[in-house]
GROMACS .gro file of C-alpha atoms in nm:
model
  482
    1LEU     CA    1   9.870   0.798  -1.443
    2GLN     CA    2   9.512   0.857  -1.266
    3ASN     CA    3   9.503   0.467  -1.214
    4LEU     CA    4   9.872   0.505  -1.032
    5ALA     CA    5   9.776   0.777  -0.849
    6GLN     CA    6   9.456   0.582  -0.715
    7GLN     CA    7   9.691   0.296  -0.588
    8ARG     CA    8   9.946   0.505  -0.363
    9LEU     CA    9   9.828   0.710  -0.100
   10LEU     CA   10   9.995   0.869   0.217
   11ILE     CA   11   9.775   1.038   0.459
   12LYS     CA   12  10.020   1.244   0.676
   13GLY     CA   13  10.013   1.386   1.023
   14GLY     CA   14   9.683   1.302   1.151
   15LYS     CA   15   9.572   1.128   1.458
   16VAL     CA   16   9.483   0.762   1.360
   17VAL     CA   17   9.147   0.695   1.601
   18ASN     CA   18   9.049   0.313   1.629
   19ASP     CA   19   8.796   0.192   1.885
   20ASP     CA   20   9.046   0.097   2.140
   21CYS     CA   21   9.319   0.368   2.098
   22SER     CA   22   9.429   0.678   1.934
   23VAL     CA   23   9.783   0.736   1.815
   24VAL     CA   24   9.963   1.012   1.597
   25ALA     CA   25  10.085   0.850   1.280
   26ASP     CA   26  10.109   0.851   0.901
   27VAL     CA   27   9.889   0.598   0.702
   28TYR     CA   28  10.055   0.433   0.349
   29VAL     CA   29   9.794   0.272   0.124
   30GLU     CA   30   9.855   0.082  -0.185
   31ASP     CA   31   9.609  -0.126  -0.422
   32GLY     CA   32   9.317  -0.023  -0.202
   33VAL     CA   33   9.473  -0.189   0.141
   34VAL     CA   34   9.648  -0.031   0.403
   35GLN     CA   35  10.019  -0.128   0.393
   36GLN     CA   36  10.173   0.081   0.687
   37VAL     CA   37  10.071   0.296   0.973
   38GLY     CA   38  10.363   0.476   1.183
   39PRO     CA   39  10.533   0.802   1.250
   40ASN     CA   40  10.712   0.985   0.943
   41LEU     CA   41  10.634   0.768   0.675
   42ASN     CA   42  10.827   0.812   0.349
   43PRO     CA   43  10.726   0.551   0.083
   44GLU     CA   44  10.956   0.554  -0.250
   45PRO     CA   45  10.909   0.639  -0.513
   46PRO     CA   46  10.778   0.971  -0.471
   47ALA     CA   47  10.638   0.985  -0.812
   48GLY     CA   48  10.250   0.920  -0.853
   49LEU     CA   49  10.209   0.920  -0.466
   50VAL     CA   50   9.898   1.129  -0.352
   51VAL     CA   51   9.951   1.305  -0.016
   52LEU     CA   52   9.671   1.425   0.200
   53ASP     CA   53   9.753   1.648   0.493
   54ALA     CA   54   9.583   1.551   0.812
   55THR     CA   55   9.750   1.759   1.063
   56ASN     CA   56   9.535   1.844   1.357
   57LYS     CA   57   9.272   1.624   1.222
   58LEU     CA   58   9.161   1.278   1.325
   59VAL     CA   59   9.182   0.986   1.073
   60ILE     CA   60   8.909   0.733   1.133
   61PRO     CA   61   8.772   0.402   0.965
   62GLY     CA   62   8.499   0.492   0.746
   63GLY     CA   63   8.157   0.468   0.863
   64ILE     CA   64   7.955   0.119   0.814
   65ASP     CA   65   7.584   0.224   0.809
   66THR     CA   66   7.408  -0.103   0.886
   67HIS     CA   67   7.058   0.013   0.780
   68THR     CA   68   6.949   0.129   0.460
   69HIS     CA   69   6.706   0.128   0.200
   70MET     CA   70   6.798   0.239  -0.143
   71GLN     CA   71   6.529   0.250  -0.434
   72PHE     CA   72   6.325   0.031  -0.215
   73PRO     CA   73   5.962  -0.028  -0.374
   74PHE     CA   74   5.739   0.054  -0.037
   75MET     CA   75   5.373   0.140   0.020
   76GLY     CA   76   5.278   0.245  -0.331
   77SER     CA   77   5.614   0.436  -0.415
   78ARG     CA   78   5.989   0.384  -0.455
   79SER     CA   79   6.253   0.576  -0.208
   80LYS     CA   80   6.412   0.855  -0.383
   81ASP     CA   81   6.792   0.774  -0.298
   82ASP     CA   82   6.901   0.500  -0.545
   83PHE     CA   83   7.228   0.304  -0.504
   84TYR     CA   84   7.414   0.591  -0.676
   85THR     CA   85   7.282   0.910  -0.499
   86GLY     CA   86   7.265   0.721  -0.186
   87THR     CA   87   7.617   0.580  -0.170
   88LYS     CA   88   7.743   0.913  -0.307
   89ALA     CA   89   7.577   1.109  -0.014
   90ALA     CA   90   7.700   0.841   0.205
   91ILE     CA   91   8.071   0.925   0.115
   92ALA     CA   92   7.987   1.293   0.159
   93GLY     CA   93   7.906   1.203   0.526
   94GLY     CA   94   8.209   1.001   0.605
   95THR     CA   95   8.042   0.654   0.545
   96THR     CA   96   8.195   0.403   0.305
   97MET     CA   97   8.010   0.092   0.350
   98ILE     CA   98   7.596   0.028   0.337
   99ILE     CA   99   7.412  -0.262   0.428
  100ASP     CA  100   7.095  -0.252   0.267
  101PHE     CA  101   6.794  -0.498   0.293
  102ALA     CA  102   6.656  -0.744   0.018
  103ILE     CA  103   6.291  -0.777   0.100
  104PRO     CA  104   6.076  -1.062  -0.085
  105GLN     CA  105   5.720  -1.035  -0.089
  106LYS     CA  106   5.510  -1.307   0.111
  107GLY     CA  107   5.522  -1.655  -0.083
  108CYS     CA  108   5.830  -1.523  -0.288
  109SER     CA  109   6.177  -1.636  -0.344
  110LEU     CA  110   6.455  -1.498  -0.096
  111ILE     CA  111   6.755  -1.604  -0.338
  112GLU     CA  112   6.534  -1.390  -0.638
  113ALA     CA  113   6.490  -1.119  -0.403
  114PHE     CA  114   6.888  -1.100  -0.314
  115ASP     CA  115   6.957  -1.138  -0.687
  116ARG     CA  116   6.711  -0.843  -0.789
  117TRP     CA  117   6.871  -0.621  -0.512
  118LYS     CA  118   7.220  -0.673  -0.615
  119SER     CA  119   7.133  -0.612  -0.977
  120TRP     CA  120   6.992  -0.259  -0.886
  121ALA     CA  121   7.310  -0.188  -0.658
  122ASP     CA  122   7.589  -0.352  -0.863
  123PRO     CA  123   7.610  -0.101  -1.174
  124LYS     CA  124   7.517   0.212  -0.923
  125VAL     CA  125   7.737   0.189  -0.596
  126CYS     CA  126   7.988   0.412  -0.524
  127CYS     CA  127   8.127   0.270  -0.211
  128ASP     CA  128   8.120  -0.109  -0.071
  129TYR     CA  129   7.795  -0.253   0.018
  130ALA     CA  130   7.646  -0.564   0.181
  131LEU     CA  131   7.268  -0.703   0.170
  132HIS     CA  132   7.066  -0.838   0.481
  133VAL     CA  133   6.786  -1.070   0.363
  134ALA     CA  134   6.431  -1.044   0.504
  135VAL     CA  135   6.240  -1.345   0.610
  136THR     CA  136   5.876  -1.232   0.556
  137TRP     CA  137   5.689  -1.591   0.555
  138TRP     CA  138   5.812  -1.949   0.643
  139SER     CA  139   5.838  -2.260   0.458
  140ASN     CA  140   6.071  -2.552   0.389
  141LYS     CA  141   6.181  -2.360   0.087
  142VAL     CA  142   6.249  -2.056   0.297
  143LYS     CA  143   6.481  -2.246   0.510
  144GLU     CA  144   6.667  -2.391   0.215
  145GLU     CA  145   6.712  -2.083   0.062
  146MET     CA  146   6.869  -1.929   0.390
  147LYS     CA  147   7.121  -2.214   0.395
  148SER     CA  148   7.199  -2.105   0.021
  149LEU     CA  149   7.241  -1.742   0.080
  150VAL     CA  150   7.461  -1.804   0.382
  151GLN     CA  151   7.691  -2.057   0.176
  152ASN     CA  152   7.713  -1.921  -0.164
  153LYS     CA  153   7.577  -1.546  -0.143
  154GLY     CA  154   7.803  -1.425   0.134
  155VAL     CA  155   7.485  -1.323   0.355
  156ASN     CA  156   7.502  -1.361   0.730
  157SER     CA  157   7.208  -1.160   0.861
  158PHE     CA  158   6.843  -1.218   0.799
  159LYS     CA  159   6.565  -0.971   0.908
  160MET     CA  160   6.220  -1.028   1.035
  161PHE     CA  161   5.957  -0.805   1.065
  162MET     CA  162   5.704  -0.822   1.349
  163ALA     CA  163   5.489  -0.503   1.226
  164TYR     CA  164   5.340  -0.457   0.886
  165LYS     CA  165   5.065  -0.714   0.905
  166ASP     CA  166   4.947  -0.889   0.587
  167LEU     CA  167   5.280  -0.734   0.394
  168TYR     CA  168   5.572  -0.841   0.580
  169MET     CA  169   5.466  -0.957   0.925
  170VAL     CA  170   5.570  -1.316   1.063
  171ASN     CA  171   5.416  -1.458   1.390
  172ASP     CA  172   5.584  -1.623   1.673
  173GLU     CA  173   5.600  -1.954   1.520
  174GLU     CA  174   5.762  -1.831   1.211
  175LEU     CA  175   6.003  -1.621   1.440
  176TYR     CA  176   6.095  -1.918   1.626
  177ALA     CA  177   6.161  -2.121   1.329
  178ALA     CA  178   6.358  -1.852   1.129
  179PHE     CA  179   6.567  -1.769   1.456
  180SER     CA  180   6.652  -2.159   1.507
  181CYS     CA  181   6.772  -2.149   1.135
  182CYS     CA  182   6.985  -1.845   1.175
  183LYS     CA  183   7.173  -2.015   1.469
  184GLU     CA  184   7.236  -2.339   1.282
  185LEU     CA  185   7.358  -2.134   1.001
  186GLY     CA  186   7.567  -1.903   1.193
  187ALA     CA  187   7.379  -1.601   1.086
  188VAL     CA  188   7.262  -1.277   1.294
  189ALA     CA  189   6.908  -1.267   1.356
  190GLN     CA  190   6.721  -0.917   1.316
  191VAL     CA  191   6.394  -0.774   1.384
  192HIS     CA  192   6.188  -0.507   1.329
  193ALA     CA  193   6.015  -0.486   1.682
  194GLU     CA  194   5.656  -0.355   1.689
  195ASN     CA  195   5.346  -0.540   1.764
  196GLY     CA  196   5.180  -0.562   1.419
  197GLU     CA  197   4.851  -0.662   1.535
  198LEU     CA  198   4.821  -0.371   1.813
  199ILE     CA  199   4.929  -0.127   1.515
  200ALA     CA  200   4.668  -0.239   1.280
  201GLN     CA  201   4.388  -0.205   1.555
  202GLY     CA  202   4.533   0.095   1.672
  203ALA     CA  203   4.521   0.274   1.323
  204LYS     CA  204   4.145   0.145   1.295
  205LYS     CA  205   4.092   0.337   1.612
  206MET     CA  206   4.232   0.652   1.503
  207LEU     CA  207   4.102   0.664   1.168
  208ALA     CA  208   3.753   0.606   1.345
  209MET     CA  209   3.810   0.892   1.576
  210GLY     CA  210   3.895   1.097   1.254
  211ILE     CA  211   4.259   1.135   1.334
  212THR     CA  212   4.388   1.141   0.971
  213GLY     CA  213   4.717   1.370   1.001
  214PRO     CA  214   5.073   1.254   1.083
  215GLU     CA  215   5.007   1.252   1.465
  216GLY     CA  216   4.805   0.960   1.401
  217HIS     CA  217   5.075   0.745   1.285
  218GLU     CA  218   5.252   0.779   1.641
  219LEU     CA  219   4.949   0.765   1.842
  220CYS     CA  220   4.873   0.425   1.674
  221ARG     CA  221   5.192   0.281   1.759
  222PRO     CA  222   5.311   0.424   2.098
  223GLU     CA  223   5.634   0.318   2.244
  224ASP     CA  224   5.498   0.032   2.443
  225VAL     CA  225   5.411  -0.145   2.122
  226GLU     CA  226   5.790  -0.121   2.018
  227ALA     CA  227   5.889  -0.227   2.385
  228GLU     CA  228   5.658  -0.553   2.379
  229ALA     CA  229   5.778  -0.693   2.080
  230THR     CA  230   6.154  -0.614   2.172
  231GLN     CA  231   6.085  -0.794   2.486
  232ARG     CA  232   5.914  -1.095   2.283
  233ALA     CA  233   6.191  -1.122   2.035
  234ILE     CA  234   6.442  -1.128   2.268
  235THR     CA  235   6.271  -1.394   2.494
  236ILE     CA  236   6.205  -1.611   2.167
  237ALA     CA  237   6.588  -1.571   2.080
  238ASN     CA  238   6.721  -1.649   2.427
  239ALA     CA  239   6.489  -1.988   2.412
  240VAL     CA  240   6.681  -2.123   2.094
  241ASN     CA  241   7.020  -1.942   2.174
  242CYS     CA  242   7.017  -1.714   1.873
  243PRO     CA  243   7.193  -1.379   1.876
  244LEU     CA  244   6.945  -1.117   1.805
  245PHE     CA  245   7.009  -0.770   1.646
  246VAL     CA  246   6.742  -0.517   1.723
  247VAL     CA  247   6.708  -0.259   1.427
  248HIS     CA  248   6.602   0.091   1.442
  249VAL     CA  249   6.569   0.120   1.832
  250MET     CA  250   6.345   0.450   1.876
  251SER     CA  251   6.235   0.470   2.225
  252LYS     CA  252   6.333   0.494   2.594
  253SER     CA  253   6.116   0.176   2.681
  254ALA     CA  254   6.274  -0.047   2.364
  255ALA     CA  255   6.623   0.070   2.469
  256ARG     CA  256   6.586  -0.052   2.849
  257VAL     CA  257   6.447  -0.387   2.756
  258ILE     CA  258   6.759  -0.437   2.541
  259SER     CA  259   6.983  -0.294   2.808
  260ASN     CA  260   6.824  -0.532   3.087
  261ALA     CA  261   6.861  -0.825   2.859
  262ARG     CA  262   7.243  -0.762   2.822
  263ARG     CA  263   7.307  -0.740   3.163
  264GLU     CA  264   7.140  -1.078   3.211
  265GLY     CA  265   7.378  -1.198   2.962
  266LYS     CA  266   7.150  -1.225   2.660
  267VAL     CA  267   7.349  -1.207   2.324
  268VAL     CA  268   7.131  -0.904   2.192
  269TYR     CA  269   7.250  -0.576   2.015
  270GLY     CA  270   7.059  -0.258   1.968
  271GLU     CA  271   7.090  -0.012   1.660
  272PRO     CA  272   6.961   0.347   1.728
  273ILE     CA  273   6.958   0.549   1.421
  274ALA     CA  274   7.071   0.901   1.327
  275ALA     CA  275   6.684   1.004   1.336
  276SER     CA  276   6.628   0.842   1.693
  277LEU     CA  277   6.948   1.012   1.825
  278GLY     CA  278   6.910   1.359   1.647
  279THR     CA  279   6.559   1.448   1.640
  280ASP     CA  280   6.212   1.358   1.805
  281GLY     CA  281   5.849   1.298   1.755
  282THR     CA  282   5.707   1.644   1.873
  283ASN     CA  283   5.729   1.730   1.499
  284TYR     CA  284   5.440   1.514   1.409
  285TRP     CA  285   5.208   1.760   1.588
  286ASN     CA  286   5.360   2.064   1.350
  287LYS     CA  287   5.104   2.281   1.194
  288ASP     CA  288   5.248   2.233   0.875
  289TRP     CA  289   5.119   1.879   0.724
  290ALA     CA  290   5.440   1.852   0.487
  291HIS     CA  291   5.681   1.899   0.770
  292ALA     CA  292   5.490   1.659   1.040
  293ALA     CA  293   5.484   1.418   0.737
  294ALA     CA  294   5.831   1.424   0.661
  295TYR     CA  295   5.910   1.256   0.988
  296VAL     CA  296   5.669   0.970   0.946
  297MET     CA  297   5.886   0.655   0.958
  298GLY     CA  298   5.828   0.309   1.155
  299PRO     CA  299   5.884   0.275   1.454
  300PRO     CA  300   5.794   0.654   1.494
  301LEU     CA  301   6.026   0.896   1.650
  302ARG     CA  302   5.899   0.978   2.003
  303PRO     CA  303   5.732   1.268   2.132
  304ASP     CA  304   5.933   1.266   2.467
  305PRO     CA  305   6.212   1.500   2.380
  306SER     CA  306   6.458   1.363   2.606
  307THR     CA  307   6.453   1.029   2.429
  308PRO     CA  308   6.766   1.146   2.193
  309GLY     CA  309   6.988   1.234   2.471
  310PHE     CA  310   6.854   0.917   2.676
  311LEU     CA  311   6.968   0.686   2.366
  312MET     CA  312   7.292   0.840   2.318
  313ASN     CA  313   7.372   0.775   2.692
  314LEU     CA  314   7.315   0.409   2.643
  315LEU     CA  315   7.498   0.416   2.328
  316ALA     CA  316   7.799   0.563   2.486
  317ASN     CA  317   7.761   0.297   2.766
  318ASP     CA  318   7.759   0.002   2.558
  319ASP     CA  319   7.384  -0.080   2.653
  320LEU     CA  320   7.329   0.006   2.251
  321SER     CA  321   7.569  -0.131   1.984
  322VAL     CA  322   7.583   0.006   1.657
  323THR     CA  323   7.424   0.299   1.474
  324GLY     CA  324   7.259   0.292   1.129
  325THR     CA  325   7.017   0.536   0.952
  326ASP     CA  326   6.713   0.352   0.809
  327ASN     CA  327   6.765   0.571   0.507
  328CYS     CA  328   6.436   0.536   0.311
  329THR     CA  329   6.376   0.880   0.147
  330PHE     CA  330   6.041   0.982   0.000
  331ASP     CA  331   5.996   1.335  -0.102
  332ILE     CA  332   5.700   1.568  -0.026
  333CYS     CA  333   5.505   1.453  -0.317
  334GLN     CA  334   5.526   1.078  -0.223
  335LYS     CA  335   5.444   1.157   0.143
  336ALA     CA  336   5.124   1.329   0.025
  337LEU     CA  337   4.992   0.979  -0.086
  338GLY     CA  338   4.855   0.967   0.260
  339LYS     CA  339   4.722   1.331   0.293
  340ASP     CA  340   4.408   1.236   0.392
  341ASP     CA  341   4.514   0.902   0.594
  342PHE     CA  342   4.809   0.856   0.759
  343THR     CA  343   4.839   0.484   0.711
  344LYS     CA  344   4.910   0.567   0.353
  345ILE     CA  345   5.228   0.795   0.417
  346PRO     CA  346   5.516   0.616   0.291
  347ASN     CA  347   5.754   0.544   0.603
  348GLY     CA  348   6.096   0.678   0.597
  349VAL     CA  349   6.344   0.948   0.677
  350ASN     CA  350   6.687   1.071   0.542
  351GLY     CA  351   7.030   1.024   0.732
  352VAL     CA  352   7.294   0.821   0.532
  353GLU     CA  353   7.470   1.139   0.486
  354ASP     CA  354   7.415   1.293   0.843
  355ARG     CA  355   7.475   1.000   1.054
  356MET     CA  356   7.837   1.077   1.129
  357SER     CA  357   7.806   1.422   1.207
  358VAL     CA  358   7.482   1.407   1.405
  359ILE     CA  359   7.649   1.151   1.634
  360TRP     CA  360   7.971   1.347   1.661
  361GLU     CA  361   7.774   1.646   1.762
  362LYS     CA  362   7.535   1.491   2.000
  363GLY     CA  363   7.767   1.239   2.138
  364VAL     CA  364   8.140   1.352   2.129
  365TYR     CA  365   8.071   1.714   2.145
  366SER     CA  366   7.842   1.718   2.402
  367GLY     CA  367   8.077   1.476   2.602
  368LYS     CA  368   7.893   1.155   2.642
  369MET     CA  369   8.135   0.974   2.434
  370ASP     CA  370   8.495   0.990   2.346
  371GLU     CA  371   8.654   0.967   1.996
  372ASN     CA  372   8.729   0.580   2.038
  373ARG     CA  373   8.343   0.493   2.114
  374PHE     CA  374   8.240   0.690   1.820
  375VAL     CA  375   8.436   0.488   1.608
  376ALA     CA  376   8.325   0.168   1.777
  377VAL     CA  377   7.965   0.264   1.717
  378THR     CA  378   8.020   0.440   1.354
  379SER     CA  379   8.217   0.153   1.212
  380THR     CA  380   8.399  -0.117   1.432
  381ASN     CA  381   8.102  -0.306   1.632
  382ALA     CA  382   7.900  -0.323   1.297
  383ALA     CA  383   8.230  -0.475   1.111
  384LYS     CA  384   8.258  -0.723   1.442
  385ILE     CA  385   7.902  -0.818   1.449
  386PHE     CA  386   7.884  -0.869   1.064
  387ASN     CA  387   8.186  -1.072   1.032
  388LEU     CA  388   8.355  -0.772   0.814
  389TYR     CA  389   8.648  -0.714   1.070
  390PRO     CA  390   8.946  -0.643   1.090
  391LYS     CA  391   8.924  -0.594   0.680
  392LYS     CA  392   8.671  -0.314   0.771
  393GLY     CA  393   8.618  -0.091   1.094
  394ARG     CA  394   8.992  -0.063   1.148
  395ILE     CA  395   9.294   0.117   1.051
  396ALA     CA  396   9.579  -0.125   1.045
  397VAL     CA  397   9.839  -0.284   0.784
  398GLY     CA  398   9.607  -0.548   0.569
  399ALA     CA  399   9.268  -0.342   0.634
  400ASP     CA  400   9.089  -0.220   0.333
  401ALA     CA  401   9.169   0.163   0.292
  402ASP     CA  402   8.812   0.279   0.374
  403ILE     CA  403   8.959   0.589   0.560
  404VAL     CA  404   8.777   0.943   0.665
  405ILE     CA  405   8.989   1.246   0.743
  406TRP     CA  406   8.759   1.395   1.004
  407ASP     CA  407   8.797   1.747   1.147
  408PRO     CA  408   8.651   1.758   1.478
  409LYS     CA  409   8.669   2.145   1.519
  410ALA     CA  410   8.492   2.220   1.197
  411THR     CA  411   8.131   2.298   1.207
  412ARG     CA  412   7.863   2.245   0.923
  413THR     CA  413   7.455   2.318   0.903
  414ILE     CA  414   7.267   2.052   0.791
  415SER     CA  415   7.039   2.180   0.517
  416ALA     CA  416   6.817   2.013   0.228
  417LYS     CA  417   6.976   2.277   0.037
  418THR     CA  418   7.310   2.167   0.050
  419HIS     CA  419   7.304   1.764   0.110
  420HIS     CA  420   7.333   1.524  -0.136
  421GLN     CA  421   7.061   1.279  -0.046
  422ALA     CA  422   6.793   1.271  -0.347
  423ASN     CA  423   6.523   1.477  -0.116
  424ASN     CA  424   6.368   1.781  -0.099
  425PHE     CA  425   6.367   1.833   0.298
  426ASN     CA  426   6.611   1.689   0.558
  427ILE     CA  427   6.460   1.592   0.931
  428PHE     CA  428   6.792   1.750   1.072
  429GLU     CA  429   6.727   2.093   0.864
  430GLY     CA  430   6.934   2.371   1.075
  431MET     CA  431   7.138   2.164   1.323
  432ILE     CA  432   7.461   2.279   1.328
  433CYS     CA  433   7.713   2.002   1.369
  434HIS     CA  434   8.069   2.002   1.493
  435GLY     CA  435   8.270   1.711   1.324
  436VAL     CA  436   8.302   1.731   0.956
  437PRO     CA  437   8.452   1.474   0.693
  438VAL     CA  438   8.740   1.671   0.533
  439ALA     CA  439   8.823   1.383   0.273
  440THR     CA  440   8.682   1.021   0.215
  441VAL     CA  441   8.885   0.748   0.113
  442SER     CA  442   8.698   0.456  -0.047
  443ARG     CA  443   8.924   0.118  -0.155
  444GLY     CA  444   9.228   0.341  -0.136
  445LYS     CA  445   9.104   0.608  -0.379
  446VAL     CA  446   9.012   0.965  -0.285
  447VAL     CA  447   8.649   0.991  -0.341
  448TYR     CA  448   8.542   1.316  -0.188
  449GLU     CA  449   8.764   1.593  -0.092
  450GLY     CA  450   8.678   1.958   0.004
  451GLY     CA  451   8.320   1.908  -0.131
  452ALA     CA  452   8.421   1.750  -0.457
  453PHE     CA  453   8.344   1.406  -0.553
  454SER     CA  454   8.574   1.171  -0.751
  455VAL     CA  455   8.321   0.898  -0.802
  456THR     CA  456   8.204   0.646  -1.056
  457ALA     CA  457   7.877   0.431  -1.045
  458GLY     CA  458   7.949   0.059  -0.994
  459GLU     CA  459   8.303   0.116  -0.830
  460GLY     CA  460   8.178  -0.005  -0.493
  461LYS     CA  461   8.206  -0.385  -0.443
  462TYR     CA  462   7.946  -0.612  -0.271
  463VAL     CA  463   8.104  -0.770   0.012
  464SER     CA  464   8.084  -1.131   0.111
  465ARG     CA  465   7.979  -1.189   0.502
  466PRO     CA  466   8.116  -1.542   0.626
  467PRO     CA  467   7.887  -1.713   0.898
  468PHE     CA  468   7.963  -1.738   1.235
  469PRO     CA  469   8.106  -1.406   1.332
  470PRO     CA  470   8.330  -1.474   1.627
  471TYR     CA  471   8.238  -1.158   1.800
  472VAL     CA  472   7.882  -1.283   1.802
  473TYR     CA  473   7.907  -1.661   1.819
  474LYS     CA  474   8.210  -1.751   2.051
  475ARG     CA  475   7.954  -1.711   2.375
  476VAL     CA  476   7.668  -1.898   2.162
  477ARG     CA  477   7.878  -2.174   2.075
  478GLN     CA  478   8.033  -2.201   2.433
  479ARG     CA  479   7.683  -2.198   2.569
  480GLU     CA  480   7.564  -2.486   2.326
  481GLN     CA  481   7.835  -2.721   2.466
  482VAL     CA  482   7.742  -2.620   2.838
   0.00000   0.00000   0.00000
């Protein structure tokens, strides 16, 4: 019976919100797929039909978090959220798909890294997921493996680090080669844009001056270090006519660089994250070391407190395109690895559960964006860029039934005491958010409702992404011909 119940679902009386329009309609779901959208639906037979009442609420496509690091081995530790707790927290926050990163060490196989991450995720995920793959070194082997990942493994995005010198960083020559390869394969090139050389020198300088606390982390990688790398990545990508996706945009100056490039017609997308939209870097100067260290991530949050509002305005006006979280949680004990040296504090913050509410509060409730733009930046644009659309990112006949019933009037207070992320603090602690997910539906099954979960580890599926996403590549292909 339970199985039947999962297969037939009617969401009644809500306002269906897509990125382009809102309409009051019922949604009927069968076998994990939306079958009908329209007024006063009465699917037969009534037996075994689960009905969710969405009166006075919004019915939105489930969120797609474009940037997570679950159970990531990094900086001498491993992030606290694994693929089970991480995706469970995502569901509670109204996110029904994450895209994580498979990251090989220098000299190591990209395919092996992909297989390793997939083997961690498959038995644990509670919602759908995909994997970006990082390119941390360059050779003919890497090029062949990229091709194989695109053709056989459903990968259509590769991330290059311009930071983390001697660990993941690639130089301009390698960037040029990787971007060229992405373009040939029809993949989206992603960059972590910070000047790794300047960070390495800056960190040495800070430590030599006796600055060892979390504030040293921001002081050694100020925002022009991010803006410079962003500009450089855009310039190199433009030289090879490769579409570029700049992950975790953290500062006004980097955001301006992206905004200007888009106005010049370059194919570039910026991804601010929950953290950069919802809090700021003044926390690095907090007297409590543990509080300050909790906010350490790369690139850092910025001490200019007007940054989150600035980034939200750009997100509302399509200068920036999508939102992720860079969810990479380390608890207070793990952060304490760097108690005498900020360069040893594991980089990473929470957000996978908080993103949707933070953006509703700071974006929609504040009047900067409407409900349709909210859906675009939390779900639809990501689905289009990574070629998941219209299966994901839209409520329409034939789409996957990844749906959230959203109460725009309800409020909740974010707190480590009540969140589901596997961490003992929350960088948004005490923030009151309008906009709360009342129920989350993943692949047609109600997985979260009224605070209660009904999830099974491994129930999520790996989603293959074909190359040449039309949303991104139509312009690129035309330019090639011209």
